[in-house]
Amino acid sequence: DLGVMTGEGRVVHAKFDKFRQINRFLEFIEDILPRLEDRARGGGELTILDFGCGKSYLTFAMYYYLHELKGYDIRIIGLDLKRDVIRRCNELSEKYGYEKLRFLEGDIADYTGVDRVDMVVTLHACDTATDYALAKAIGWDARVILSVPCCQHELNRQIESDVLEPVLKYGLIKERVAALVTDALRAQYLEREGYETQILEFIDMEHTPKNILIRAVKTGRKGSNEKKLQACEEALHVRPTLGRLLDTKSDAERGTDR
């Protein structure tokens, strides 16, 4: 029904790249499972949120892998703005008997349906939608974050540097530099907030050449990169949405504590 394999269990030729992508993604999850073992094996339910789930190939694969193969008690919530896609995914979930896999129509920035999350997945959330998803994940104290950003326009509009002017004068180069800087700064903010963060190569998505995955695992050890992070942003004249969201949250919490 997902269109990746035939009834005989063979991969559809036109979907082979999708099949490779699913398997690569599950490898990323396999690597971080030890960070979730204590809760999973202790009888606690693991809650996973998938923002911008789309047709949900990877969402269904996660549920099958973690619940059917690994035997974990998990609840997965898929969130997307496309009503028809959400309806179809829920129909398939019911057909397969996946009782704790549900899909909801909604926006990343406004979702408040849970208080605690173990893992947040956000794949190809466009531009600053990724930042809102990361900020939500940090606010929920998520143990694991897996994010494949897409279409980073924000810093492309902001970035300026006298030193790099000969490089940034070329539109295509500026766009790629801005995208790389965006993801590197996101990783730095995650480290500042107590996550061990890696930037890894992922398989290209169908509709975009972006192939970076940010994987962050909660350690609780706050990073000491605040001054260098601020200096970098000042040098490039940028102020990413993720930084603003996190700093606004911190200011609000300090105000509440007074």
mmCIF file of C-alpha atoms in Angstrom:
data_model
loop_
_atom_site.group_PDB
_atom_site.id
_atom_site.type_symbol
_atom_site.label_atom_id
_atom_site.label_comp_id
_atom_site.label_asym_id
_atom_site.label_seq_id
_atom_site.Cartn_x
_atom_site.Cartn_y
_atom_site.Cartn_z
ATOM 1 C CA ASP A 1 0.000 0.000 0.000
ATOM 2 C CA LEU A 2 2.942 2.343 0.562
ATOM 3 C CA GLY A 3 4.107 1.533 -2.951
ATOM 4 C CA VAL A 4 7.691 0.572 -2.080
ATOM 5 C CA MET A 5 7.434 -3.218 -2.402
ATOM 6 C CA THR A 6 5.450 -5.677 -4.511
ATOM 7 C CA GLY A 7 3.159 -8.312 -3.081
ATOM 8 C CA GLU A 8 6.021 -10.788 -3.398
ATOM 9 C CA GLY A 9 8.246 -8.652 -1.182
ATOM 10 C CA ARG A 10 10.413 -7.266 -3.966
ATOM 11 C CA VAL A 11 11.396 -3.614 -4.073
ATOM 12 C CA VAL A 12 9.667 -1.654 -6.840
ATOM 13 C CA HIS A 13 12.434 -0.469 -9.170
ATOM 14 C CA ALA A 14 11.187 3.126 -9.261
ATOM 15 C CA LYS A 15 11.151 3.189 -5.446
ATOM 16 C CA PHE A 16 14.585 1.717 -4.857
ATOM 17 C CA ASP A 17 16.003 5.085 -3.747
ATOM 18 C CA LYS A 18 13.151 5.386 -1.237
ATOM 19 C CA PHE A 19 13.934 1.869 0.020
ATOM 20 C CA ARG A 20 17.612 2.817 0.493
ATOM 21 C CA GLN A 21 16.552 5.984 2.276
ATOM 22 C CA ILE A 22 14.301 4.083 4.693
ATOM 23 C CA ASN A 23 17.035 1.596 5.533
ATOM 24 C CA ARG A 24 19.609 4.344 6.025
ATOM 25 C CA PHE A 25 17.252 6.180 8.353
ATOM 26 C CA LEU A 26 16.654 3.045 10.413
ATOM 27 C CA GLU A 27 20.426 2.683 10.734
ATOM 28 C CA PHE A 28 20.540 6.145 12.303
ATOM 29 C CA ILE A 29 17.877 5.026 14.780
ATOM 30 C CA GLU A 30 19.675 1.745 15.482
ATOM 31 C CA ASP A 31 22.780 3.703 16.509
ATOM 32 C CA ILE A 32 20.942 5.672 19.193
ATOM 33 C CA LEU A 33 18.750 2.905 20.609
ATOM 34 C CA PRO A 34 21.061 2.403 23.622
ATOM 35 C CA ARG A 35 20.074 5.932 24.710
ATOM 36 C CA LEU A 36 16.440 4.804 24.861
ATOM 37 C CA GLU A 37 16.988 1.298 26.227
ATOM 38 C CA ASP A 38 16.415 2.094 29.895
ATOM 39 C CA ARG A 39 12.959 3.491 29.258
ATOM 40 C CA ALA A 40 12.021 0.980 26.553
ATOM 41 C CA ARG A 41 13.126 -2.074 28.512
ATOM 42 C CA GLY A 42 11.822 -0.682 31.791
ATOM 43 C CA GLY A 43 8.255 -1.038 30.625
ATOM 44 C CA GLY A 44 7.730 2.639 29.815
ATOM 45 C CA GLU A 45 6.022 3.780 26.653
ATOM 46 C CA LEU A 46 8.271 5.592 24.181
ATOM 47 C CA THR A 47 6.652 8.612 22.566
ATOM 48 C CA ILE A 48 7.891 9.651 19.128
ATOM 49 C CA LEU A 49 6.728 12.694 17.182
ATOM 50 C CA ASP A 50 7.261 12.945 13.438
ATOM 51 C CA PHE A 51 6.794 16.506 12.220
ATOM 52 C CA GLY A 52 6.075 17.045 8.522
ATOM 53 C CA CYS A 53 5.497 13.319 8.069
ATOM 54 C CA GLY A 54 4.040 13.604 4.543
ATOM 55 C CA LYS A 55 3.220 10.220 3.006
ATOM 56 C CA SER A 56 4.926 8.690 6.057
ATOM 57 C CA TYR A 57 7.081 5.978 4.479
ATOM 58 C CA LEU A 58 9.620 6.481 7.251
ATOM 59 C CA THR A 59 6.972 6.806 9.958
ATOM 60 C CA PHE A 60 5.483 3.415 9.154
ATOM 61 C CA ALA A 61 8.981 1.935 8.881
ATOM 62 C CA MET A 62 9.863 3.305 12.344
ATOM 63 C CA TYR A 63 6.756 1.806 13.893
ATOM 64 C CA TYR A 64 7.317 -1.576 12.280
ATOM 65 C CA TYR A 65 10.996 -1.630 13.204
ATOM 66 C CA LEU A 66 10.643 -0.480 16.808
ATOM 67 C CA HIS A 67 7.355 -2.155 17.716
ATOM 68 C CA GLU A 68 7.064 -5.247 15.536
ATOM 69 C CA LEU A 69 10.757 -6.188 15.302
ATOM 70 C CA LYS A 70 12.261 -4.723 18.499
ATOM 71 C CA GLY A 71 9.198 -5.227 20.670
ATOM 72 C CA TYR A 72 9.220 -1.743 22.194
ATOM 73 C CA ASP A 73 6.046 -0.196 23.582
ATOM 74 C CA ILE A 74 5.897 2.919 21.437
ATOM 75 C CA ARG A 75 3.446 5.608 20.472
ATOM 76 C CA ILE A 76 4.131 7.531 17.267
ATOM 77 C CA ILE A 77 2.317 10.715 16.302
ATOM 78 C CA GLY A 78 2.694 11.950 12.734
ATOM 79 C CA LEU A 79 1.914 15.607 12.080
ATOM 80 C CA ASP A 80 1.411 17.293 8.718
ATOM 81 C CA LEU A 81 -0.617 20.107 7.166
ATOM 82 C CA LYS A 82 -2.010 18.042 4.271
ATOM 83 C CA ARG A 83 -5.484 16.828 5.260
ATOM 84 C CA ASP A 84 -5.846 14.200 2.510
ATOM 85 C CA VAL A 85 -2.430 12.708 3.311
ATOM 86 C CA ILE A 86 -3.260 12.517 7.019
ATOM 87 C CA ARG A 87 -6.558 10.782 6.272
ATOM 88 C CA ARG A 88 -4.849 8.210 4.040
ATOM 89 C CA CYS A 89 -2.119 7.503 6.597
ATOM 90 C CA ASN A 90 -4.685 6.921 9.346
ATOM 91 C CA GLU A 91 -6.562 4.520 7.069
ATOM 92 C CA LEU A 92 -3.382 2.527 6.479
ATOM 93 C CA SER A 93 -2.499 2.548 10.173
ATOM 94 C CA GLU A 94 -5.894 1.073 11.028
ATOM 95 C CA LYS A 95 -5.602 -1.467 8.217
ATOM 96 C CA TYR A 96 -2.257 -2.726 9.545
ATOM 97 C CA GLY A 97 -3.515 -2.787 13.133
ATOM 98 C CA TYR A 98 -0.958 -0.247 14.308
ATOM 99 C CA GLU A 99 -2.921 0.889 17.344
ATOM 100 C CA LYS A 100 -0.390 3.419 18.608
ATOM 101 C CA LEU A 101 0.420 5.042 15.269
ATOM 102 C CA ARG A 102 -1.803 8.049 14.620
ATOM 103 C CA PHE A 103 -1.632 11.005 12.264
ATOM 104 C CA LEU A 104 -2.875 14.512 12.945
ATOM 105 C CA GLU A 105 -3.357 17.601 10.825
ATOM 106 C CA GLY A 106 -1.470 20.526 12.299
ATOM 107 C CA ASP A 107 1.421 22.951 12.324
ATOM 108 C CA ILE A 108 4.732 22.335 14.032
ATOM 109 C CA ALA A 109 4.847 25.659 15.842
ATOM 110 C CA ASP A 110 1.393 25.325 17.430
ATOM 111 C CA TYR A 111 1.314 21.663 18.454
ATOM 112 C CA THR A 112 0.685 21.141 22.186
ATOM 113 C CA GLY A 113 -0.766 17.626 22.269
ATOM 114 C CA VAL A 114 1.929 16.087 24.482
ATOM 115 C CA ASP A 115 3.940 17.117 27.543
ATOM 116 C CA ARG A 116 6.868 14.738 27.174
ATOM 117 C CA VAL A 117 8.556 13.217 24.125
ATOM 118 C CA ASP A 118 11.362 10.683 23.872
ATOM 119 C CA MET A 119 12.286 11.213 20.219
ATOM 120 C CA VAL A 120 11.450 13.947 17.719
ATOM 121 C CA VAL A 121 11.836 13.368 14.001
ATOM 122 C CA THR A 122 11.588 16.214 11.516
ATOM 123 C CA LEU A 123 12.264 15.481 7.875
ATOM 124 C CA HIS A 124 12.426 18.148 5.168
ATOM 125 C CA ALA A 125 10.580 20.757 7.229
ATOM 126 C CA CYS A 126 11.027 23.851 5.097
ATOM 127 C CA ASP A 127 13.134 26.832 6.201
ATOM 128 C CA THR A 128 12.374 27.936 9.784
ATOM 129 C CA ALA A 129 9.836 25.130 10.362
ATOM 130 C CA THR A 130 12.888 23.054 11.281
ATOM 131 C CA ASP A 131 13.818 25.627 13.927
ATOM 132 C CA TYR A 132 10.359 25.504 15.483
ATOM 133 C CA ALA A 133 10.528 21.702 15.558
ATOM 134 C CA LEU A 134 13.958 21.738 17.210
ATOM 135 C CA ALA A 135 12.808 24.292 19.774
ATOM 136 C CA LYS A 136 9.766 22.144 20.569
ATOM 137 C CA ALA A 137 11.974 19.066 20.942
ATOM 138 C CA ILE A 138 14.304 20.874 23.337
ATOM 139 C CA GLY A 139 11.318 22.169 25.324
ATOM 140 C CA TRP A 140 10.022 18.614 25.669
ATOM 141 C CA ASP A 141 13.464 17.494 26.826
ATOM 142 C CA ALA A 142 13.518 14.915 24.023
ATOM 143 C CA ARG A 143 16.232 12.314 24.437
ATOM 144 C CA VAL A 144 16.839 12.012 20.695
ATOM 145 C CA ILE A 145 16.337 14.432 17.800
ATOM 146 C CA LEU A 146 16.666 13.444 14.138
ATOM 147 C CA SER A 147 16.295 16.308 11.684
ATOM 148 C CA VAL A 148 16.789 16.597 7.930
ATOM 149 C CA PRO A 149 16.433 20.325 7.173
ATOM 150 C CA CYS A 150 15.255 21.701 3.855
ATOM 151 C CA CYS A 151 15.159 24.980 1.933
ATOM 152 C CA GLN A 152 17.085 27.203 4.351
ATOM 153 C CA HIS A 153 16.229 30.706 3.139
ATOM 154 C CA GLU A 154 16.449 32.730 6.354
ATOM 155 C CA LEU A 155 20.211 33.183 6.681
ATOM 156 C CA ASN A 156 20.610 33.632 2.939
ATOM 157 C CA ARG A 157 18.723 36.905 3.378
ATOM 158 C CA GLN A 158 20.820 37.945 6.383
ATOM 159 C CA ILE A 159 24.383 36.816 5.875
ATOM 160 C CA GLU A 160 26.960 39.548 5.245
ATOM 161 C CA SER A 161 30.724 39.586 5.570
ATOM 162 C CA ASP A 162 33.321 41.966 4.211
ATOM 163 C CA VAL A 163 35.919 39.197 4.305
ATOM 164 C CA LEU A 164 33.683 36.710 2.472
ATOM 165 C CA GLU A 165 32.217 39.250 0.045
ATOM 166 C CA PRO A 166 34.213 37.879 -2.934
ATOM 167 C CA VAL A 167 32.662 34.462 -2.233
ATOM 168 C CA LEU A 168 29.141 35.539 -1.314
ATOM 169 C CA LYS A 169 28.733 37.686 -4.440
ATOM 170 C CA TYR A 170 27.773 34.548 -6.356
ATOM 171 C CA GLY A 171 24.130 33.739 -5.653
ATOM 172 C CA LEU A 172 24.413 29.962 -5.841
ATOM 173 C CA ILE A 173 27.498 29.904 -3.607
ATOM 174 C CA LYS A 174 25.883 32.257 -1.111
ATOM 175 C CA GLU A 175 22.813 30.031 -0.946
ATOM 176 C CA ARG A 176 24.872 26.929 -0.222
ATOM 177 C CA VAL A 177 27.114 28.657 2.314
ATOM 178 C CA ALA A 178 24.079 30.072 4.102
ATOM 179 C CA ALA A 179 22.466 26.620 4.237
ATOM 180 C CA LEU A 180 25.598 25.045 5.716
ATOM 181 C CA VAL A 181 25.970 27.858 8.243
ATOM 182 C CA THR A 182 22.305 27.449 9.202
ATOM 183 C CA ASP A 183 22.709 23.770 10.024
ATOM 184 C CA ALA A 184 26.030 24.263 11.806
ATOM 185 C CA LEU A 185 24.513 26.948 14.033
ATOM 186 C CA ARG A 186 21.529 24.704 14.737
ATOM 187 C CA ALA A 187 23.940 22.003 15.873
ATOM 188 C CA GLN A 188 25.741 24.505 18.079
ATOM 189 C CA TYR A 189 22.494 25.585 19.734
ATOM 190 C CA LEU A 190 21.633 21.960 20.407
ATOM 191 C CA GLU A 191 25.035 21.473 22.040
ATOM 192 C CA ARG A 192 24.485 24.599 24.103
ATOM 193 C CA GLU A 193 21.232 23.099 25.347
ATOM 194 C CA GLY A 194 22.815 19.843 26.478
ATOM 195 C CA TYR A 195 22.833 17.606 23.399
ATOM 196 C CA GLU A 196 25.661 15.639 21.842
ATOM 197 C CA THR A 197 25.202 16.610 18.213
ATOM 198 C CA GLN A 198 26.403 15.194 14.916
ATOM 199 C CA ILE A 199 25.914 16.356 11.343
ATOM 200 C CA LEU A 200 25.741 13.297 9.122
ATOM 201 C CA GLU A 201 25.280 12.578 5.440
ATOM 202 C CA PHE A 202 21.841 11.318 4.494
ATOM 203 C CA ILE A 203 20.467 10.008 1.202
ATOM 204 C CA ASP A 204 19.050 12.776 -0.992
ATOM 205 C CA MET A 205 15.330 13.289 -0.629
ATOM 206 C CA GLU A 206 13.137 12.938 -3.733
ATOM 207 C CA HIS A 207 12.402 16.617 -4.199
ATOM 208 C CA THR A 208 15.522 18.304 -2.832
ATOM 209 C CA PRO A 209 19.301 17.874 -3.019
ATOM 210 C CA LYS A 210 19.608 18.474 0.728
ATOM 211 C CA ASN A 211 21.365 15.493 2.268
ATOM 212 C CA ILE A 212 22.344 16.543 5.771
ATOM 213 C CA LEU A 213 20.903 14.926 8.884
ATOM 214 C CA ILE A 214 21.304 16.488 12.319
ATOM 215 C CA ARG A 215 21.322 13.846 15.054
ATOM 216 C CA ALA A 216 21.235 15.052 18.647
ATOM 217 C CA VAL A 217 21.233 12.922 21.785
ATOM 218 C CA LYS A 218 20.496 14.389 25.211
ATOM 219 C CA THR A 219 23.402 14.277 27.654
ATOM 220 C CA GLY A 220 22.345 17.009 30.050
ATOM 221 C CA ARG A 221 25.809 18.575 29.863
ATOM 222 C CA LYS A 222 25.277 22.161 28.748
ATOM 223 C CA GLY A 223 27.722 23.340 26.123
ATOM 224 C CA SER A 224 30.232 26.107 26.837
ATOM 225 C CA ASN A 225 30.080 27.544 23.322
ATOM 226 C CA GLU A 226 27.903 30.574 24.039
ATOM 227 C CA LYS A 227 30.552 33.268 23.441
ATOM 228 C CA LYS A 228 31.942 31.671 20.285
ATOM 229 C CA LEU A 229 28.440 31.139 18.956
ATOM 230 C CA GLN A 230 27.556 34.773 19.547
ATOM 231 C CA ALA A 231 30.810 35.966 17.965
ATOM 232 C CA CYS A 232 30.175 33.853 14.870
ATOM 233 C CA GLU A 233 26.677 35.243 14.437
ATOM 234 C CA GLU A 234 27.904 38.800 14.874
ATOM 235 C CA ALA A 235 30.675 38.302 12.313
ATOM 236 C CA LEU A 236 28.201 37.008 9.735
ATOM 237 C CA HIS A 237 25.400 39.419 10.734
ATOM 238 C CA VAL A 238 22.901 36.597 11.255
ATOM 239 C CA ARG A 239 20.330 35.799 13.909
ATOM 240 C CA PRO A 240 18.756 32.358 13.391
ATOM 241 C CA THR A 241 15.184 31.644 14.411
ATOM 242 C CA LEU A 242 16.241 28.755 16.661
ATOM 243 C CA GLY A 243 18.421 31.071 18.735
ATOM 244 C CA ARG A 244 15.626 33.598 19.101
ATOM 245 C CA LEU A 245 13.108 30.926 20.102
ATOM 246 C CA LEU A 246 15.386 29.433 22.735
ATOM 247 C CA ASP A 247 16.462 32.781 24.139
ATOM 248 C CA THR A 248 12.860 34.010 24.304
ATOM 249 C CA LYS A 249 11.916 30.845 26.183
ATOM 250 C CA SER A 250 14.807 31.330 28.611
ATOM 251 C CA ASP A 251 13.849 34.948 29.221
ATOM 252 C CA ALA A 252 10.244 33.921 29.904
ATOM 253 C CA GLU A 253 11.335 31.228 32.351
ATOM 254 C CA ARG A 254 13.567 33.679 34.196
ATOM 255 C CA GLY A 255 10.652 36.103 34.404
ATOM 256 C CA THR A 256 8.434 33.370 35.820
ATOM 257 C CA ASP A 257 11.033 32.462 38.427
ATOM 258 C CA ARG A 258 11.225 35.965 39.819
#
